[in-house]
Short mmCIF file of C-alpha atoms in Angstrom, two decimals:
data_model
loop_
_atom_site.label_atom_id
_atom_site.label_comp_id
_atom_site.label_asym_id
_atom_site.label_seq_id
_atom_site.Cartn_x
_atom_site.Cartn_y
_atom_site.Cartn_z
CA MET A 1 -26.99 237.74 83.81
CA ASN A 2 -26.53 240.59 81.35
CA TYR A 3 -23.13 239.76 79.83
CA ALA A 4 -23.09 242.99 77.81
CA LYS A 5 -23.15 245.01 81.02
CA GLN A 6 -20.43 242.83 82.52
CA LEU A 7 -18.21 243.22 79.46
CA SER A 8 -18.71 246.98 79.57
CA LYS A 9 -16.73 247.00 82.82
CA PHE A 10 -13.63 245.96 80.91
CA LYS A 11 -11.35 248.07 78.75
CA LEU A 12 -10.74 246.84 75.22
CA LEU A 13 -7.12 247.57 74.42
CA PRO A 14 -5.75 247.88 70.85
CA ASN A 15 -4.23 244.39 71.01
CA PHE A 16 -7.64 242.79 71.67
CA THR A 17 -6.84 242.53 75.38
CA LEU A 18 -9.64 242.88 77.93
CA ASN A 19 -8.51 244.46 81.14
CA ARG A 20 -10.32 245.83 84.16
CA LYS A 21 -8.41 248.06 86.54
CA ALA A 22 -11.07 248.60 89.22
CA PHE A 23 -12.27 245.15 90.25
CA THR A 24 -14.86 244.77 92.98
CA GLY A 25 -16.90 241.70 93.82
CA SER A 26 -17.42 238.61 91.71
CA VAL A 27 -17.92 238.87 87.96
CA THR A 28 -18.68 236.16 85.43
CA LEU A 29 -17.55 236.62 81.84
CA LEU A 30 -18.86 234.87 78.76
CA ALA A 31 -15.68 234.35 76.79
CA PHE A 32 -16.85 232.70 73.60
CA GLY A 33 -19.04 230.11 72.03
CA MET A 34 -22.40 228.60 72.87
CA GLY A 35 -23.40 227.52 76.34
CA ILE A 36 -26.65 226.10 77.69
CA ASP A 37 -29.67 227.96 76.38
CA SER A 38 -32.74 227.12 78.41
CA ASP A 39 -34.88 229.33 76.16
CA SER A 40 -34.03 227.47 72.96
CA VAL A 41 -36.83 226.09 70.84
CA PRO A 42 -37.19 222.40 71.81
CA GLY A 43 -35.78 220.08 69.20
CA GLU A 44 -35.16 216.35 69.17
CA ALA A 45 -34.79 215.06 72.72
CA THR A 46 -31.76 212.81 73.18
CA ALA A 47 -32.49 211.96 76.82
CA ALA A 48 -35.87 210.27 76.83
CA ASN A 49 -38.55 211.96 78.93
CA ILE A 50 -36.09 214.21 80.77
CA SER A 51 -37.36 217.75 81.17
CA ASP A 52 -35.13 220.72 81.88
CA GLN A 53 -36.62 220.99 85.37
CA GLU A 54 -36.05 217.30 86.10
CA PHE A 55 -32.40 217.48 85.11
CA LYS A 56 -30.59 218.66 88.23
CA TYR A 57 -27.03 219.92 87.91
CA THR A 58 -25.32 218.03 90.69
CA THR A 59 -22.08 216.13 90.94
CA GLN A 60 -24.07 212.91 91.26
CA ASN A 61 -26.10 213.36 88.07
CA ARG A 62 -24.73 211.48 85.07
CA GLU A 63 -27.64 211.72 82.62
CA HIS A 64 -25.18 212.94 79.96
CA HIS A 65 -23.43 209.55 80.05
CA LEU A 66 -24.63 206.89 77.62
CA PRO A 67 -25.07 203.37 79.12
CA ASN A 68 -22.62 201.73 76.70
CA GLY A 69 -20.07 204.54 76.60
CA GLY A 70 -20.05 207.97 75.05
CA PHE A 71 -22.09 211.01 75.92
CA ARG A 72 -25.24 212.94 75.01
CA ASN A 73 -26.90 216.32 75.47
CA PRO A 74 -29.63 215.81 78.12
CA TRP A 75 -31.78 218.76 76.99
CA LYS A 76 -34.77 218.88 74.69
CA SER A 77 -33.28 221.94 72.99
CA PHE A 78 -30.64 219.75 71.31
CA THR A 79 -31.15 218.34 67.81
CA ASN A 80 -28.76 215.69 66.54
CA HIS A 81 -27.72 216.52 62.97
CA GLY A 82 -26.22 213.55 61.12
CA PHE A 83 -24.24 213.16 57.91
CA CYS A 84 -27.41 213.34 55.81
CA ASP A 85 -28.01 216.83 57.15
CA MET A 86 -24.45 217.77 56.23
CA PHE A 87 -24.91 216.65 52.62
CA SER A 88 -28.20 218.52 52.49
CA LEU A 89 -26.37 221.63 53.63
CA LEU A 90 -23.69 221.18 50.97
CA LYS A 91 -26.40 220.92 48.34
CA ASP A 92 -27.46 224.47 49.14
CA TYR A 93 -23.90 225.77 49.32
CA ASP A 94 -23.40 228.99 47.38
CA ARG A 95 -19.73 229.06 46.39
CA GLN A 96 -19.80 232.65 45.20
CA ARG A 97 -21.57 233.97 48.29
CA CYS A 98 -19.29 232.00 50.62
CA SER A 99 -16.02 232.94 48.89
CA ILE A 100 -13.25 234.51 50.96
CA PRO A 101 -13.48 238.31 50.84
CA PRO A 102 -10.53 240.43 49.68
CA LYS A 103 -7.71 240.82 52.19
CA GLU A 104 -8.58 244.46 52.87
CA GLN A 105 -12.08 243.39 53.97
CA LEU A 106 -10.91 240.81 56.49
CA VAL A 107 -10.75 241.53 60.21
CA PRO A 108 -7.36 243.20 60.82
CA VAL A 109 -4.85 241.15 62.80
CA LEU A 110 -3.00 243.22 65.37
CA THR A 111 0.21 242.23 67.12
CA PRO A 112 -0.36 241.86 70.86
CA ASP A 113 1.26 244.25 73.30
CA PHE A 114 3.92 241.87 74.58
CA GLU A 115 5.00 244.24 77.33
CA LEU A 116 1.44 244.14 78.67
CA LEU A 117 1.29 240.34 78.32
CA ASN A 118 4.54 239.89 80.22
CA LYS A 119 3.56 242.40 82.92
CA PRO A 120 -0.23 242.14 83.33
CA GLU A 121 -2.28 244.04 85.87
CA LYS A 122 -1.87 242.63 89.38
CA THR A 123 -5.61 242.70 90.08
CA GLY A 124 -8.56 241.51 88.02
CA PHE A 125 -8.66 239.63 84.75
CA GLN A 126 -6.64 240.41 81.65
CA LEU A 127 -7.98 238.68 78.55
CA THR A 128 -6.37 238.57 75.10
CA TRP A 129 -8.18 237.16 72.07
CA LEU A 130 -5.84 235.12 69.86
CA GLY A 131 -8.35 234.16 67.16
CA HIS A 132 -11.46 231.97 66.91
CA ALA A 133 -12.01 230.42 70.36
CA CYS A 134 -8.44 230.92 71.60
CA PHE A 135 -8.00 233.26 74.57
CA LEU A 136 -5.17 233.99 76.98
CA LEU A 137 -6.51 234.69 80.46
CA GLN A 138 -4.12 236.22 82.98
CA VAL A 139 -5.17 236.49 86.61
CA ASP A 140 -3.24 236.52 89.90
CA GLY A 141 0.03 235.82 88.07
CA ILE A 142 -1.40 232.72 86.33
CA ASN A 143 -1.47 232.36 82.53
CA ILE A 144 -4.34 230.21 81.24
CA LEU A 145 -4.72 229.39 77.53
CA PHE A 146 -8.12 228.30 76.18
CA ASP A 147 -8.57 226.15 73.03
CA PRO A 148 -5.26 227.17 71.40
CA VAL A 149 -5.01 226.64 67.63
CA PHE A 150 -1.98 228.07 65.82
CA SER A 151 -1.92 225.78 62.76
CA ASP A 152 -2.92 226.99 59.29
CA ARG A 153 -5.57 224.30 58.85
CA CYS A 154 -8.16 222.70 61.14
CA SER A 155 -7.59 219.23 59.78
CA PRO A 156 -5.85 215.91 60.51
CA VAL A 157 -3.20 217.00 57.96
CA GLN A 158 -1.85 220.41 57.03
CA PHE A 159 -1.85 220.03 53.24
CA VAL A 160 -5.64 219.88 52.92
CA GLY A 161 -8.65 220.93 54.98
CA PRO A 162 -10.31 224.14 56.20
CA LYS A 163 -7.70 226.91 56.18
CA ARG A 164 -7.76 229.99 58.35
CA TYR A 165 -8.57 233.31 56.68
CA THR A 166 -6.12 235.29 58.78
CA PRO A 167 -2.82 234.31 60.45
CA PRO A 168 -2.45 234.03 64.24
CA PRO A 169 -1.61 237.36 65.90
CA CYS A 170 1.61 235.92 67.30
CA LYS A 171 3.70 232.77 67.61
CA ILE A 172 3.34 230.35 70.50
CA GLU A 173 6.89 231.04 71.66
CA GLU A 174 6.08 234.75 71.90
CA LEU A 175 3.48 234.15 74.59
CA PRO A 176 4.39 234.33 78.29
CA LYS A 177 4.95 231.02 80.06
CA ILE A 178 1.65 229.12 80.01
CA ASP A 179 0.66 227.53 83.32
CA ILE A 180 -2.68 225.97 82.36
CA VAL A 181 -4.28 224.92 79.06
CA VAL A 182 -8.04 224.35 78.97
CA ILE A 183 -9.73 222.42 76.14
CA SER A 184 -13.50 222.55 75.58
CA HIS A 185 -13.83 219.67 73.08
CA ASN A 186 -11.90 217.73 70.46
CA HIS A 187 -12.99 219.33 67.17
CA TYR A 188 -9.99 220.32 65.06
CA ASP A 189 -10.69 224.05 65.40
CA HIS A 190 -10.42 223.73 69.20
CA LEU A 191 -7.85 220.96 69.70
CA ASP A 192 -4.79 221.22 67.46
CA LEU A 193 -2.05 218.58 67.44
CA ASN A 194 0.79 220.89 66.34
CA THR A 195 -0.10 223.49 68.95
CA VAL A 196 -0.27 220.93 71.75
CA LYS A 197 3.12 219.52 70.74
CA ALA A 198 4.60 223.02 70.70
CA LEU A 199 3.27 223.75 74.19
CA GLY A 200 4.61 220.42 75.45
CA ASN A 201 4.44 219.13 79.01
CA GLY A 202 5.08 222.47 80.67
CA PRO A 203 1.47 223.48 81.27
CA ARG A 204 -1.18 221.48 83.08
CA TYR A 205 -3.97 220.48 80.67
CA PHE A 206 -7.63 220.34 81.66
CA VAL A 207 -9.78 218.30 79.28
CA PRO A 208 -13.29 216.75 79.29
CA LEU A 209 -13.72 213.00 79.82
CA GLY A 210 -12.32 210.70 77.14
CA ASN A 211 -9.62 213.08 75.87
CA LYS A 212 -6.72 212.10 78.12
CA LYS A 213 -5.88 209.10 75.95
CA TRP A 214 -5.38 211.34 72.90
CA PHE A 215 -3.02 213.61 74.83
CA GLU A 216 -0.99 210.69 76.13
CA SER A 217 -0.65 209.38 72.57
CA THR A 218 1.07 212.67 71.68
CA GLY A 219 3.45 212.44 74.63
CA ILE A 220 1.57 214.84 76.93
CA LYS A 221 1.35 213.43 80.47
CA ASN A 222 0.32 216.41 82.61
CA VAL A 223 -3.42 216.02 81.94
CA VAL A 224 -6.43 216.36 84.24
CA GLU A 225 -9.55 214.72 82.80
CA CYS A 226 -12.86 216.08 84.10
CA ASP A 227 -16.56 215.35 84.06
CA TRP A 228 -19.18 218.08 84.33
CA TRP A 229 -19.03 219.81 87.72
CA ASP A 230 -15.65 218.37 88.66
CA GLU A 231 -13.58 220.96 90.53
CA THR A 232 -9.79 221.06 90.75
CA GLU A 233 -7.74 223.28 93.04
CA VAL A 234 -4.49 224.32 91.35
CA SER A 235 -1.60 225.62 93.46
CA LEU A 236 1.43 226.99 91.64
CA GLU A 237 4.75 228.37 92.87
CA GLY A 238 4.61 231.82 94.40
CA GLU A 239 1.28 231.29 96.18
CA ARG A 240 -0.64 231.37 92.93
CA ASP A 241 -3.92 229.53 93.43
CA VAL A 242 -6.96 229.06 91.22
CA LYS A 243 -9.90 226.68 90.95
CA ILE A 244 -10.83 225.11 87.58
CA VAL A 245 -14.45 223.90 87.27
CA CYS A 246 -15.71 221.77 84.39
CA THR A 247 -19.27 222.88 83.56
CA PRO A 248 -21.99 221.64 81.16
CA CYS A 249 -22.63 222.96 77.67
CA GLN A 250 -24.59 221.84 74.61
CA HIS A 251 -22.44 220.58 71.73
CA PHE A 252 -20.96 217.36 70.32
CA THR A 253 -17.54 215.86 69.57
CA GLY A 254 -15.63 213.81 67.02
CA ARG A 255 -12.39 213.89 65.07
CA GLY A 256 -13.23 211.08 62.65
CA VAL A 257 -16.08 209.11 61.14
CA HIS A 258 -16.65 206.65 64.00
CA ASP A 259 -15.97 208.65 67.19
CA ARG A 260 -18.94 211.02 67.28
CA PHE A 261 -20.08 211.67 70.89
CA GLN A 262 -17.36 209.34 72.24
CA THR A 263 -15.58 212.08 74.21
CA LEU A 264 -17.20 214.71 76.39
CA TRP A 265 -17.51 218.43 75.60
CA ALA A 266 -17.55 221.12 78.28
CA SER A 267 -17.54 224.76 79.20
CA TRP A 268 -15.27 225.90 82.02
CA CYS A 269 -15.23 228.29 84.96
CA VAL A 270 -12.12 229.78 86.54
CA ILE A 271 -12.54 230.90 90.16
CA THR A 272 -9.87 232.95 91.92
CA ARG A 273 -9.03 232.91 95.62
CA ASN A 274 -11.21 236.04 95.96
CA GLU A 275 -14.16 234.20 94.36
CA GLU A 276 -13.90 236.18 91.12
CA LYS A 277 -15.22 234.09 88.24
CA PHE A 278 -14.48 233.76 84.53
CA TYR A 279 -16.67 231.60 82.28
CA PHE A 280 -15.48 230.07 79.00
CA ALA A 281 -18.26 228.53 76.89
CA GLY A 282 -15.94 226.85 74.39
#
């Protein structure tokens, strides 16, 4: 699919909101991130002797599960980079070249059009970019938040760690009521403790396998844990229905030193009652 052509059907509003007024048929959007790339140059195979053709995407296939727990990328295009590779990368780090540019050279942060967010178009998708991989998708009266991160730092603590260059475009409490939160994986720049606590138990959370335990440890109980190709029908008040599908992608996970590949990563597809589709790569 030519995603550029699909995106051209949407109107980019000043508040970084994607909106399409004339919606016909079924359209798939690539929201963000890196999905499966079958044309990638083959790297280190993590699933022995499994070719791309042999790996069939069915609900019965579990080749991405490791025998003793944890998960893997079952494609030859994936290369597993360890800590030695990270230190090698740091050795070549150019501090001056990688320094933060002056404020006037940063991407401008615009305040969302809250009137538009609170009264979205009744037909089609309305998409607002909230920074990095965070998007607010509004469709059929349903508000879906993807990979929300509103903290200053992507780190276990907020006094040290990678800090964002620009502030969030708004506060969490300024957003319309969130019905569904979708998480692609557990890296700190996609799963943020402070943001999840602020959202609370109001929304329904969709997470890849192995992440439910983390949410429950923070007091969040309304969690649906999914494997690749799991489908969940969601029915909300006011005859608001949507299907959430957990789909494969190529990545890895880990929030510490010893939990690499222990939880699953995923892309996601949202399917409306009219079979309109939105794809989030994570």
